[in-house]
Structure formats: C-alpha cells, structure tokens
Coordinates of C-alpha atoms in Angstrom, one line a residue:
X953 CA 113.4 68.7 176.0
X954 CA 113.1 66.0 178.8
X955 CA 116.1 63.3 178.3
X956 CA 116.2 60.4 180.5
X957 CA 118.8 57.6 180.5
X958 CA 118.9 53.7 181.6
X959 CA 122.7 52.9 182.0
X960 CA 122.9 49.2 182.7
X961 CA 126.1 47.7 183.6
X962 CA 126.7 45.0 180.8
X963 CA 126.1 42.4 183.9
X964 CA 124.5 40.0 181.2
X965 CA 120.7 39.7 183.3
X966 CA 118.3 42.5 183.3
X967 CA 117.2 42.4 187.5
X968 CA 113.5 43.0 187.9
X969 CA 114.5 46.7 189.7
X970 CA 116.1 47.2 186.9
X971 CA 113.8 47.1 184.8
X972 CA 111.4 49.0 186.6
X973 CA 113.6 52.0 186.6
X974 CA 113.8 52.3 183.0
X975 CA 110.3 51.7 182.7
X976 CA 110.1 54.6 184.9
X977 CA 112.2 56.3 182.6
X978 CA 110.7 56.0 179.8
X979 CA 107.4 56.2 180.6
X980 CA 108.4 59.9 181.9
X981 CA 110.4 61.1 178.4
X982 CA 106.9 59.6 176.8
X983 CA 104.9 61.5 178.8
X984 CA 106.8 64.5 178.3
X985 CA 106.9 63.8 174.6
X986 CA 111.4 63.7 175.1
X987 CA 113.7 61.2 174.4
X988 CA 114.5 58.0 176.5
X989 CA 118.5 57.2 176.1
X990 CA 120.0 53.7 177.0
X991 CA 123.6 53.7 177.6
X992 CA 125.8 50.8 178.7
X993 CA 128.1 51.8 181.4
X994 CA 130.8 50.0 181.0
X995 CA 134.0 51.4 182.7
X996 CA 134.6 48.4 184.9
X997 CA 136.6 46.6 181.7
X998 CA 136.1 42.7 183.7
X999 CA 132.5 43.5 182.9
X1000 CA 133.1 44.4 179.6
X1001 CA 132.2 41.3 177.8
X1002 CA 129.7 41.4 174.4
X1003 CA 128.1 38.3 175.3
X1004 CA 126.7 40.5 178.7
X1005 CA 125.1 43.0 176.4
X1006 CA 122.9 41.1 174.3
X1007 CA 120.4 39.9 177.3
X1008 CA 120.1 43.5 178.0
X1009 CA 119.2 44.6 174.6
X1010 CA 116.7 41.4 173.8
X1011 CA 115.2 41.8 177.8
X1012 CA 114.2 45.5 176.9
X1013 CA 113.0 44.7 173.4
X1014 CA 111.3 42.1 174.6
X1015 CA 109.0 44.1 177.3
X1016 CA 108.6 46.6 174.3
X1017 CA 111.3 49.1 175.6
X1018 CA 112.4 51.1 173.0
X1019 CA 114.8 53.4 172.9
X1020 CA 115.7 57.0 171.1
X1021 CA 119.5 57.3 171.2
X1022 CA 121.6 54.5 172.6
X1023 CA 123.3 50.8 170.9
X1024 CA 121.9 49.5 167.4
X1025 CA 119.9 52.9 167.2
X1026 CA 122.9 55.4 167.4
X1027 CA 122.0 59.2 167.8
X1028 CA 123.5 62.8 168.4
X1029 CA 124.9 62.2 171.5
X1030 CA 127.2 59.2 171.3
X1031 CA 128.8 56.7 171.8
X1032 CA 126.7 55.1 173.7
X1033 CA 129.3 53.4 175.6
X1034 CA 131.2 54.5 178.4
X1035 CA 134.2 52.6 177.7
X1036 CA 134.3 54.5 174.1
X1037 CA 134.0 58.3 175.8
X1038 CA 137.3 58.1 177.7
X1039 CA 139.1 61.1 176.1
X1040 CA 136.2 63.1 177.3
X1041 CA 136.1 61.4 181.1
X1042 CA 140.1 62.8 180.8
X1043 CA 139.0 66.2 179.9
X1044 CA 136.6 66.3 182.5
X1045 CA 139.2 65.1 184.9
X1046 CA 141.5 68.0 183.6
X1047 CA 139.0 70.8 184.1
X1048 CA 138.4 69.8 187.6
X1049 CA 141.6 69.7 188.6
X1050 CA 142.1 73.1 186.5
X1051 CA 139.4 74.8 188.6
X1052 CA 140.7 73.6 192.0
X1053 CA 137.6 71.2 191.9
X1054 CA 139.9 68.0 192.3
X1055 CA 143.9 67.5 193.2
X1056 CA 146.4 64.9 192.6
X1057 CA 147.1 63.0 195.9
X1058 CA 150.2 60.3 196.5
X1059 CA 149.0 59.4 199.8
X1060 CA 150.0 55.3 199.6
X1061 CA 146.9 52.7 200.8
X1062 CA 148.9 52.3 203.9
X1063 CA 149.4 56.0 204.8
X1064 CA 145.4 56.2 204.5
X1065 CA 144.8 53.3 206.6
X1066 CA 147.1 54.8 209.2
X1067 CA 144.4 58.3 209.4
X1068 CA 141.6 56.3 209.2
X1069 CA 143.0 53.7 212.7
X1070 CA 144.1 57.0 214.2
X1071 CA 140.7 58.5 213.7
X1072 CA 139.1 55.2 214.7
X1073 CA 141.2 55.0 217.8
X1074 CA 140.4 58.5 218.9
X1075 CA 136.7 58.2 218.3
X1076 CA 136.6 60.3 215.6
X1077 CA 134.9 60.6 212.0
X1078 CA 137.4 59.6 209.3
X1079 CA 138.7 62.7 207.1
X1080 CA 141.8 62.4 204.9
X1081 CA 144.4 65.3 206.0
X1082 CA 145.1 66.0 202.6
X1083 CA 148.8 66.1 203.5
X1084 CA 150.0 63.7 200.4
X1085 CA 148.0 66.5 197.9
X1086 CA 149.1 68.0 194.9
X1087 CA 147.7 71.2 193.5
X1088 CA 150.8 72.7 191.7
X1089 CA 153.5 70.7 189.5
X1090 CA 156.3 71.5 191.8
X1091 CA 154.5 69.5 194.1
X1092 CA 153.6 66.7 192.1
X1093 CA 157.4 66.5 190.8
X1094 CA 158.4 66.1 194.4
X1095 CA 156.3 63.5 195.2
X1096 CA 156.9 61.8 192.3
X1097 CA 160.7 61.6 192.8
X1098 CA 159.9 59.9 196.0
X1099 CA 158.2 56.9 193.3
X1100 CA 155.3 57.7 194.4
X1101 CA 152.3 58.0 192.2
X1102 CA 149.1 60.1 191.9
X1103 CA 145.0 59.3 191.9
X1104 CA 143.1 62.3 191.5
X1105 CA 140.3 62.9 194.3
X1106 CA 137.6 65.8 194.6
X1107 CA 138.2 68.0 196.6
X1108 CA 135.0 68.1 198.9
X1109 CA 133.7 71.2 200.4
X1110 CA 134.4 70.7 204.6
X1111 CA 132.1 72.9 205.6
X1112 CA 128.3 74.2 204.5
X1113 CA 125.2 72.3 203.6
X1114 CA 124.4 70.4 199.9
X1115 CA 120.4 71.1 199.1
X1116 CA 118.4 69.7 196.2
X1117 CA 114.6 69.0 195.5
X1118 CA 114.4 65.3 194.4
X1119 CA 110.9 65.4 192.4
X1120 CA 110.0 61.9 194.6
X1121 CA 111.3 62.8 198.6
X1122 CA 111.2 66.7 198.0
X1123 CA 113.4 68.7 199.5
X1124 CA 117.0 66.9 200.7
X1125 CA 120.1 68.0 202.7
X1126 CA 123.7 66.8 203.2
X1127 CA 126.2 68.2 205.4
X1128 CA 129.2 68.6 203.1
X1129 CA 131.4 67.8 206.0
X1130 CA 130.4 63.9 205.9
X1131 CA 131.7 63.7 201.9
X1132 CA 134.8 61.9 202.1
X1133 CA 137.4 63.3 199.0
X1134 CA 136.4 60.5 196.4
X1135 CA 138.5 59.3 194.0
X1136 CA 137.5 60.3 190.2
X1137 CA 140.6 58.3 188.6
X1138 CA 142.7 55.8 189.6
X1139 CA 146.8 56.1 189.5
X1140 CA 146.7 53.9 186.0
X1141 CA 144.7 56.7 184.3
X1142 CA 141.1 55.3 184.0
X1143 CA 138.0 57.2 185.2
X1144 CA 135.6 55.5 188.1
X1145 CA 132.2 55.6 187.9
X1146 CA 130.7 59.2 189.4
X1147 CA 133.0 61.1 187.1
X1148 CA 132.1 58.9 183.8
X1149 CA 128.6 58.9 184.5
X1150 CA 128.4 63.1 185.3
X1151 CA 130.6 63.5 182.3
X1152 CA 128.2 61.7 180.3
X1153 CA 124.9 62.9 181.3
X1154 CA 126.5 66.2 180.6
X1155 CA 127.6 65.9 177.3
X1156 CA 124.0 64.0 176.3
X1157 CA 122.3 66.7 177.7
X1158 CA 120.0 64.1 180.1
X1159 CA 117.4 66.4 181.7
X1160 CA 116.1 63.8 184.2
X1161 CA 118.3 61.3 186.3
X1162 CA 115.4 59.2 187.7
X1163 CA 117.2 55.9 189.5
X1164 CA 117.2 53.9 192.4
X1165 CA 117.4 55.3 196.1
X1166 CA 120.8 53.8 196.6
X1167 CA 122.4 56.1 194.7
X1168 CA 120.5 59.0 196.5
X1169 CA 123.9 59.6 199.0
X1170 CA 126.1 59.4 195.8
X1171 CA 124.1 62.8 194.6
X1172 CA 126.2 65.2 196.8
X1173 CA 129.5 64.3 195.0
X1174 CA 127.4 64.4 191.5
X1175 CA 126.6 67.5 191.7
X1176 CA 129.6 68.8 192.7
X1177 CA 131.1 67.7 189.8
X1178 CA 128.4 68.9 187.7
X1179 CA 128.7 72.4 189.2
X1180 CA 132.8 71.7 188.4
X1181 CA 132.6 71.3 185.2
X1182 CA 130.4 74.5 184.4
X1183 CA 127.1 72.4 183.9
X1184 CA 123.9 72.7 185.7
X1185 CA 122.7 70.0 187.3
X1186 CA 119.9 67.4 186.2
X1187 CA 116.9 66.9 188.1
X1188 CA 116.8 64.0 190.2
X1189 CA 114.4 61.5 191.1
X1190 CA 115.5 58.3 193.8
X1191 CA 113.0 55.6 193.3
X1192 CA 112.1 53.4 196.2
X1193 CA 114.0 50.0 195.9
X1194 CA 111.5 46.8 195.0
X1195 CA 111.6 44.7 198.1
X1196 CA 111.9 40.7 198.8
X1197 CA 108.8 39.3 198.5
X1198 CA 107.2 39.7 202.1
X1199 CA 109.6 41.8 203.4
X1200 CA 111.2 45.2 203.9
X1201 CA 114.7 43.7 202.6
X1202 CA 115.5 44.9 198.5
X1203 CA 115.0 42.4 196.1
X1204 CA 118.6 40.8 194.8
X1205 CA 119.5 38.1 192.7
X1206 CA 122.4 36.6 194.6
X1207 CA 119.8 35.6 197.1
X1208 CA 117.4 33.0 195.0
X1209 CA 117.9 30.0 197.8
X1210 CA 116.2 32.3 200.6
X1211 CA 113.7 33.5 198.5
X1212 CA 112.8 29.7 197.1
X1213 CA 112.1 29.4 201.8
X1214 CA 108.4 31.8 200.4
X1215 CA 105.9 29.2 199.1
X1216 CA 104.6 31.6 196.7
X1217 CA 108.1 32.0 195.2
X1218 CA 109.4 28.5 195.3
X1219 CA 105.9 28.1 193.6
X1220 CA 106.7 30.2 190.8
X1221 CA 110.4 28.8 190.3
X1222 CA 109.7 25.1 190.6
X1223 CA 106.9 25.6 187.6
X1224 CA 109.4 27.6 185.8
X1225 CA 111.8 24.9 186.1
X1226 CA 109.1 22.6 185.2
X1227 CA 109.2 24.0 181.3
X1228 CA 112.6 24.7 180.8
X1229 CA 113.3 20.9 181.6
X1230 CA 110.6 19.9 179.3
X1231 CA 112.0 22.5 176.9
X1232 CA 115.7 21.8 177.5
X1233 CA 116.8 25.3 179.3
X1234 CA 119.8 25.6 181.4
X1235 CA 117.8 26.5 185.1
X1236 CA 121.2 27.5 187.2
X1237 CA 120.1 30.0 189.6
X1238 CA 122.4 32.4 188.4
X1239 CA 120.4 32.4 184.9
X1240 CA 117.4 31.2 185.6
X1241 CA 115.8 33.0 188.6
X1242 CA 112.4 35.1 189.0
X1243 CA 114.4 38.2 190.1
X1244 CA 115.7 38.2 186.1
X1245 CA 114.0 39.2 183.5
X1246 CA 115.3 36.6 180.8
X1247 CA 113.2 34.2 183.1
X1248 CA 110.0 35.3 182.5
X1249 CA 110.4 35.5 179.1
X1250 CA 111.5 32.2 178.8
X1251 CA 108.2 30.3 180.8
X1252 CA 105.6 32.3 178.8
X1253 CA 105.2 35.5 180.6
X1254 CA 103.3 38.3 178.3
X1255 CA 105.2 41.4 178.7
X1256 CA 102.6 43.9 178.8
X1257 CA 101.9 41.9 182.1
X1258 CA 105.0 42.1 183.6
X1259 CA 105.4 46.0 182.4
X1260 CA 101.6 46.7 184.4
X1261 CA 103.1 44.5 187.1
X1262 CA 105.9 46.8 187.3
X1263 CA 104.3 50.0 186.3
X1264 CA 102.4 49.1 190.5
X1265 CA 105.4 48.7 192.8
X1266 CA 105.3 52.0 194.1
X1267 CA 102.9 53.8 191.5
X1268 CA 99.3 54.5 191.9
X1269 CA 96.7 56.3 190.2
X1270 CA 93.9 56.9 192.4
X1271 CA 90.2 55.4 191.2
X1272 CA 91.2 53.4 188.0
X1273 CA 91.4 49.7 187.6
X1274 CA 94.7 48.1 187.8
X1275 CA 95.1 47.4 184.1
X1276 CA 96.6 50.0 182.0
X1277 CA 97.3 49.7 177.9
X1278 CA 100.7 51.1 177.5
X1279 CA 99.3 54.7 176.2
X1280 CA 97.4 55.0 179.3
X1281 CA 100.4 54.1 181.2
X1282 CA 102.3 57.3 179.3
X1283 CA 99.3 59.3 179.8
X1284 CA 99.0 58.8 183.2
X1285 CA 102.7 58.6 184.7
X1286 CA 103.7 61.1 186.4
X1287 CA 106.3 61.1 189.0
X1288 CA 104.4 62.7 191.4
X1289 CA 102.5 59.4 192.2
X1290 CA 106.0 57.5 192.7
X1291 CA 105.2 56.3 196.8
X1292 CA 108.5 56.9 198.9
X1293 CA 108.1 53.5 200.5
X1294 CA 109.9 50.3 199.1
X1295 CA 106.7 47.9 197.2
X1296 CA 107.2 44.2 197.9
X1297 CA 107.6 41.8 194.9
X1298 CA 104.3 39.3 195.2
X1299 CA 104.4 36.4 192.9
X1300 CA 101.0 36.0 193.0
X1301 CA 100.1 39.4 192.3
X1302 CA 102.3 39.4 189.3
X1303 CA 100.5 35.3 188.3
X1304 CA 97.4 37.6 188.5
X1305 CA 98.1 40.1 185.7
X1306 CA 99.6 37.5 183.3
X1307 CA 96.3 35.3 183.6
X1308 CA 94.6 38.5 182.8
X1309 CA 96.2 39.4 179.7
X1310 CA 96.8 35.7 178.9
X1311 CA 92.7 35.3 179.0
X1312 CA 92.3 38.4 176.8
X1313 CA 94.3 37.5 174.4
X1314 CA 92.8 36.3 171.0
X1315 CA 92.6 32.5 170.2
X1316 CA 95.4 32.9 167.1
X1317 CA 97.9 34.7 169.6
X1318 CA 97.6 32.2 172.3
X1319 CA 98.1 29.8 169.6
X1320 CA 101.2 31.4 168.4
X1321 CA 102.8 31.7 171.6
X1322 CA 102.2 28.4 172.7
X1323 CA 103.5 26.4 169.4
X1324 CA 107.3 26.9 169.8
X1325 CA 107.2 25.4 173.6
X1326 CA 105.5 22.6 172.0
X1327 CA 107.8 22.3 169.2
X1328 CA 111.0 23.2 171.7
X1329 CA 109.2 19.5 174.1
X1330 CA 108.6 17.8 170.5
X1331 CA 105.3 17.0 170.7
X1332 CA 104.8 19.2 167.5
X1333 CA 105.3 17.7 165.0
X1334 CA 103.3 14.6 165.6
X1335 CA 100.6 12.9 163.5
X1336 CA 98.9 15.8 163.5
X1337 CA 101.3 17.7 162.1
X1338 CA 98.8 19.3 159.2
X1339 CA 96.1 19.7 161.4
X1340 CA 98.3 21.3 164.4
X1341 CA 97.0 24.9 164.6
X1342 CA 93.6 23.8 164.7
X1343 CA 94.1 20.4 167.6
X1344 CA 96.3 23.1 169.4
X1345 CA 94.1 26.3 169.6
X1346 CA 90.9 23.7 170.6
X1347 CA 93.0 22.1 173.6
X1348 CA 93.9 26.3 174.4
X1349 CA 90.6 27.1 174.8
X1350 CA 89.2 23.8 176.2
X1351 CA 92.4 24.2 178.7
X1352 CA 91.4 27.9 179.3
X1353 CA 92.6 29.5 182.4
X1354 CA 94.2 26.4 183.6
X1355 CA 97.3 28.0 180.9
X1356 CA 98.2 31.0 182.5
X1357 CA 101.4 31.5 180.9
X1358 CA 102.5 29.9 177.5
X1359 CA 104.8 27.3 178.9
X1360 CA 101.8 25.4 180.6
X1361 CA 100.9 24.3 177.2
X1362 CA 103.3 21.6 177.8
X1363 CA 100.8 20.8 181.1
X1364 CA 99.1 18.2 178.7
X1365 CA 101.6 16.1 176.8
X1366 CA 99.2 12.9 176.6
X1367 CA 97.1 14.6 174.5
X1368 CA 100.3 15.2 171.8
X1369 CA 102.1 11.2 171.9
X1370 CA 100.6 8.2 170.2
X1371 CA 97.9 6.6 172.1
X1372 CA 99.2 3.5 172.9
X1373 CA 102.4 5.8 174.4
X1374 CA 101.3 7.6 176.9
X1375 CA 102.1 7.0 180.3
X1376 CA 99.1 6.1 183.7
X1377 CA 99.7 7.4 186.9
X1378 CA 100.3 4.5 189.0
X1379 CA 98.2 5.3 191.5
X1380 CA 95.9 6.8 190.2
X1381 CA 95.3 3.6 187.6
X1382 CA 95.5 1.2 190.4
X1383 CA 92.8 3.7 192.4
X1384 CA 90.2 4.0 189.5
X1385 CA 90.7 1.0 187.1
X1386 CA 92.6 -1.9 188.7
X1387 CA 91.3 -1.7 191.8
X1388 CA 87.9 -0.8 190.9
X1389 CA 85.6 -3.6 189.3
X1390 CA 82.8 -2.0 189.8
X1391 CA 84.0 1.1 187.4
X1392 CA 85.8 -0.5 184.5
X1393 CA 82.4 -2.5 184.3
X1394 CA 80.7 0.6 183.8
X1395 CA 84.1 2.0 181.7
X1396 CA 82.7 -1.2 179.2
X1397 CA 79.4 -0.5 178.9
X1398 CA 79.7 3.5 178.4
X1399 CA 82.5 2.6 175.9
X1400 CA 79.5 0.9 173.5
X1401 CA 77.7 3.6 173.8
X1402 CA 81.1 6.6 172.9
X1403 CA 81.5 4.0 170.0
X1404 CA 78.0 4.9 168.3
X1405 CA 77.7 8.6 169.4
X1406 CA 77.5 11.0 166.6
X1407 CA 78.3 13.9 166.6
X1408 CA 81.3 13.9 168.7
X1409 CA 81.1 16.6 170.5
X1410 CA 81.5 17.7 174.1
X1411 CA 77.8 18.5 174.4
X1412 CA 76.3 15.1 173.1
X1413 CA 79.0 13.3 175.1
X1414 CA 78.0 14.7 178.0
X1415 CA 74.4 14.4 177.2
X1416 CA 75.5 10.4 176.2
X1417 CA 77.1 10.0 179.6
X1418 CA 73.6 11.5 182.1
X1419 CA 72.0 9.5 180.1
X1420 CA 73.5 6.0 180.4
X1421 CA 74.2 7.1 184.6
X1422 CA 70.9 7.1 184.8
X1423 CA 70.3 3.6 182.8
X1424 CA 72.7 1.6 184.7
X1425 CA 71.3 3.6 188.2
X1426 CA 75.1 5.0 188.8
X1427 CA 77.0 8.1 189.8
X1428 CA 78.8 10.0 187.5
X1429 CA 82.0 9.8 189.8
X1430 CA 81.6 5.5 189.2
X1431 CA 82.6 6.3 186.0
X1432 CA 84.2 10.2 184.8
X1433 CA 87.3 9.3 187.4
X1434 CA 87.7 6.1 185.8
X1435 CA 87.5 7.6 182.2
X1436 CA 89.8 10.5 182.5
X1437 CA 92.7 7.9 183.7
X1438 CA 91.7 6.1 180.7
X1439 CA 91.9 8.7 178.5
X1440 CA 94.6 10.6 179.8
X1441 CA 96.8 8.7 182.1
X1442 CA 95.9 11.3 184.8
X1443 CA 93.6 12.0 187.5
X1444 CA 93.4 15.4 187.0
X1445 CA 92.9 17.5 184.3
X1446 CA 90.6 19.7 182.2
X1447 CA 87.0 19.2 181.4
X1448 CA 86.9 15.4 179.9
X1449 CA 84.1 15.4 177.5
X1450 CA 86.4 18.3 175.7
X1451 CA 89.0 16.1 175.9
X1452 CA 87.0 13.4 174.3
X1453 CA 86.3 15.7 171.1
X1454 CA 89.8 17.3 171.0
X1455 CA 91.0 13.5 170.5
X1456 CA 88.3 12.3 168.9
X1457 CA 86.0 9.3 168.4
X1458 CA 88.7 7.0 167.0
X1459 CA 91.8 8.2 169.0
X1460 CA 89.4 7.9 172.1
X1461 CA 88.1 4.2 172.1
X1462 CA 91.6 3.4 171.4
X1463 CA 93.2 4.4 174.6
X1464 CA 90.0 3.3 176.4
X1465 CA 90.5 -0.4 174.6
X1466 CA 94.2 0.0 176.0
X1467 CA 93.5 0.9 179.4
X1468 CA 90.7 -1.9 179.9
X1469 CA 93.3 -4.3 177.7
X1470 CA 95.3 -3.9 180.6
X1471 CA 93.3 -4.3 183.7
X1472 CA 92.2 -8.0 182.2
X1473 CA 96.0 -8.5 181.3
X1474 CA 97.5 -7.3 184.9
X1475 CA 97.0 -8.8 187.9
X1476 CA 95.5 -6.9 190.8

C-alpha cells in the first residue's frame, strides 16, 4: 500500500511550501488509493510548545487536508509524535552501532575545530580522522576516564558511489567520500533529526517520502541508515522549492519586508491588513504574512482556490483548463508531471483563482462567508438586524466581482451605519456637491422625482434618471457623480441605481436631504 507522510515541525504557521508538499502528498496516497500520514516532528523540545500545533492542525483542515493516521485521528502506527517514539530512536541508535553502522566518538568541539583549520589551512576537504572513536567498551572506558564524553556519529562509507532514482530528477549520484560522519545523538542522549525521522518512517511503514529539494543531499545519510537498520528504503521524491514572487530565490517567511518592495505583493498584504484592522486581527509580520497559510484564511480566501493555486506551482497536465475539482485533482496527479524547476509564487495569479471560485459560488455561500466579517467590523447587527441575510446577499450580488474574497464585504460599510452616520469623502464632497452648483441643482430636482418613483428598483431608477437627463437637457455625469457622494459618501463604488434599491426609497432620500442639508448649511 502507498503511505506518504507530512511531518511539520510544530513551528505554529503552516508556510505556503509547506503546504504544497503535503498537498503533493496526499494527493499521491489518493491517487493510489493508500493512506496519507501527518506526523509532528517534534525532537527539537524549544519547539515543542502545544500552542504551535493547533495552527497546523486547523491550516490543514481548513484547505480540506485530511488525514489517515496521525494527531486527533490516531492509527496503527503511532504515536504520532516524535518526541513520544524516543525508546525506539534509542533502539535504532543501538542497532547501528551494533552493526558497525555508527560509533561512539569523544572527540571535544575544540579537537574538531583543530582538523577542520588544519584541513582548511592545507587546502584540503574537511574529514574527521576518527581518532577520538569508540567501537569496543574498552575503548569507551578509556576515554571516559579521561571525562570525556560520547556522541554517537555514522560511520560514513569513504569510498564508492550512493545511487537512487528519485521519481521527480530520475536517476541521482553522491560520492560517499563527500558525507561527513553525522551525528545521530547528542552526548545528553537525545536523537537528532535524520535518525528520528528514518526510525519513524520505518516503523510506519511510509512507502513514499515526497518533500522538498532541500532535503535531497540529506538522502545519502537516510538511506544509509535505512539500509543499517535492516529496512529497505522508501521511494523518494524532491519537489522543486516555490520561489519569491518574481524571482529564482525560495519563498521564506522571514523575509515579508522585501517581498512587500513587489507591487503585486504589497498589494495583496496592504488589503489583507485592510480587513483584519476593520476586523480587529493582530497583522505582525510574523503572524500575518501571505507566505502563511493562517493569512489567507483569515481575509476570505476559499481554500479550494488556494489548493488549485498550489496544485500549479510546478504541476501541469497538458490540454485541460486550469481549474480542477478536488477528485480531478486525485485523478489526475501523478508525479510524473512534477516540473524540476522552482515555480514562482504570483499574487495575482493566485487573486485570479479565488475570484473564480468566489464568482461560482452560490448566493447563500457567499452569504455565509461574508456575515461573520461583518459581524467581527459590527455592522451586523444593525437596524436591519431581521432582514440581514436578505440586505446582505442583494449588496453580494449587486457588489459582484468587485468582492473577490470574503473580507471585501467590509469594502462598503456606508451601506451598514445609520444614514445620518456615515462619513463623505472630503474631497470628493467638495468636488461634486459643494463646489458644484450646477449639480446639487440637478441633485434637487432628480430628488422629486426618486421621491415619487414606484417601484424602486434599479431598472425604473435608471429608466427615471435618462429620462429626467434628457428633460432638464443634461449629462448623466452632471448628476450620477453627485448622487453616489450623496448616497454613499464616496466617489467610487458599485453600480448606483443598485445601491439606490439595496437602501431603499426611504433610507435613500434621507441621506440625499442630508447631503444637500449640508451644502446650504456650509460655506463654500
């Protein structure tokens, strides 16, 4: 059976590489019809930290990545935590140095540092001498009754070549000569990383290790250890790293002030920030960034956007339309198509799938994902507290695809506050109505006229508005400019005669009273 694993470190944010990994992981154990496996690798104890784990948990539920074995799910194979596997990360440390895989050495940091200068200073590679090793007790007890004390290192092959076929770059070779003699467990007893993570892809039984092309050089010392401890090894796959956007460089999330230098990026961010203020989010760059998962989630994204998003950087499938439903996606994945080359994350690319989705998505789900933002900014409840679902979903599809994401629904507050609360754009209130005579005149008249329109409906008001234009010999622009800022406070927004029946007859001769109330009341 294929078994693939996603082993986060509980870091506390879910990076956008991340997350396309296990995507890629367990959209292959679908495919295959095998088990996807999440396991926290948590060795390194300062990480170790329960409030870390649950943004990896929700992140991955979230973008609808369930798993088969692994935390809150349990299974055959656990724990599902390295930090709860240590007696078997000992055991595997004992059988390798049983097997003359590994050896205890009491070399001190200093005595190291001396063979690396010499090396350095005779302009040569750096390989440890081995002359502080221990391979029997009586040399151990020696050592030791010098105080000195042990890690246990592999014992590297020094000559020979290390060949595997990784199912993405084919064929690969090392030269066992460049593997240093890597530590597997420190003096105080606890295991590092390459030994916990062979140990427990062993004992799970994961068929597949499909992860990201940094860890491609640590394969040589994997698989030693695999082949130490009697196991075959897994197949590998080394994804291609997502890059910055516009660039070569991989994407990081320690780097959000250069990426905010890209337009397209600062773009994205600055709107992000834009809700979460409005919403009352915490936007610190180191939990609120567009290289983290949590973010997108929090402005509105729809997952199955950002999952085809990711599904793109650096997966094809040749004739077909971008847009996959998730059991296309698993009927279609195969590793196969994985391109070698790193893909570059493109804001706007990814802005493009979620309008997509966002626009095919029925009324009532729009609805539903837009009512707790309003709620979160308070403009729900307001007086229309009874009627909410209904004055909602009309400004939705009114708005259309100006709401790309669900945060956006708090784009429009003056249509959610009292009408004699909203605020006018300065300028543009001094451009259209203080300033212009000529249009509040014209503001009056077609005021009458909204005041004895029936029904109130986009259509007749537009109908009502050519027709007087074309009464009092004017231009639309005389007038619809002066009306929005009116109406809305704004000089910009969606189309106005909707706006007029969202608010309706009452609510809208009101705020137009209020804005010509205070052109006769202000002084130009």
């Amino acid at each position: 059976m294929v078994r693939t694993r996603f082993a986060p470190s509980p870091t506390g944010f879910l990076h956008i590489g991340g997350v396309r990994t296990a995507l890629f992981n367990w959209l292959f154990a679908r495919h295959h019809d095998g088990h996807f496996i999440l396991r926290i690798d948590d060795t390194d104890e300062q990480r170790n930290v329960s409030e870390t784990l649950d943004p990896i948990l929700s992140g991955l539920r979230w973008l609808g990545l369930d798993w088969d074995e692994g935390p809150d799910v349990g299974g055959d194979y656990g724990p599902y935590f390295q930090s709860q596997r240590r007696d078997e990360h000992q055991a595997a440390v004992a059988t390798l140095l049983a097997g003359g895989y590994a050896y205890r050495d009491y070399a001190t940091p200093e005595e190291l540092q001396a063979e690396r200068q010499a090396a350095q200073a005779e302009g040569k590679r750096f390989i440890y001498s081995r002359r502080w090793m221990a391979e029997t007790t009586e040399q151990a007890a020696g050592f030791e009754a010098e105080g000195r004390t042990a890690v246990v290192r592999l014992k590297m092959p020094r000559e020979g070549v290390c060949r595997f076929r990784d199912l993405i770059r084919g064929e690969v070779e090392f030269e066992w000569a460049q593997e240093q003699d890597h530590v597997i467990q420190r003096a105080d007893g606890s295991c590092l990383y390459h030994l916990a993570s062979v140990a427990d892809d062993a004992a799970m039984e994961i068929s597949h290790v499909i992860r990201a092309e940094e860890h491609l050089s640590n394969t040589p010392r994997q698989i030693f250890i695999f082949e130490g401890l009697g196991h075959e090894p897994p197949e590998f796959a080394h994804l291609p790293f997502v890059a910055e956007p516009g660039s070569r460089n991989k994407l990081s999330k320690r780097k959000l002030d250069k990426y905010l230098k890209n337009p397209d990026f600062a773009k994205m961010h600055q709107h992000g920030v834009a809700i979460a203020d409005a919403i009352g989010l915490e936007t610190a760059a180191e939990t609120f960034n567009p290289v983290i998962v949590d973010f997108y989630e929090k402005v509105g994204y729809l997952p199955d956007a950002l999952v085809n998003y990711l599904l793109l950087l650096g997966w094809a499938l040749d004739d077909r339309t971008e847009f996959f439903s998730r059991q296309e996606m698993i009927e279609y994945f195969t590793l196969e198509r994985v391109n070698r080359s790193p893909a570059s994350f493109d804001p706007n690319k990814l802005l493009a799938f979620q309008e997509h989705y966002m626009q095919e998505m029925p009324a009532e789900e729009r609805l539903l994902l837009a009512l707790p933002f309003l709620e979160a900014a308070a403009l729900l409840p307001s007086p229309y507290v009874d009627d909410a679902s209904r004055y909602v979903t009309e400004m939705l599809q009114a708005a259309g695809d100006r709401i790309k994401v669900a945060g956006e629904s708090l784009d429009y507050p003056e249509l959610f506050v009292d009408d004699g609360a909203f605020p006018y754009e300065a300028k543009a209130f001094d451009k259209r109505l203080r300033n212009a005579p000529e249009s509040v005149a014209l503001l009056r008249g077609f005021r009458d006229l909204l005041a004895a329109t029936e029904p109130f409906e986009a259509v007749t008001l537009e109908e009502a508005m050519r027709r007087f234009v074309e009464s009092e010999g004017a231009k639309i622009g005389q007038i619809i400019h002066a009306l929005r800022v009116a109406v809305t406070g704004k000089s910009v927004g969606f189309g106005m005669f909707e706006i007029l029946e969202i608010l309706g007859q009452e609510r809208s001769l009101a705020r137009i009273d209020r804005a010509l109330s205070l052109v006769e009341t202000t002084p130009s």
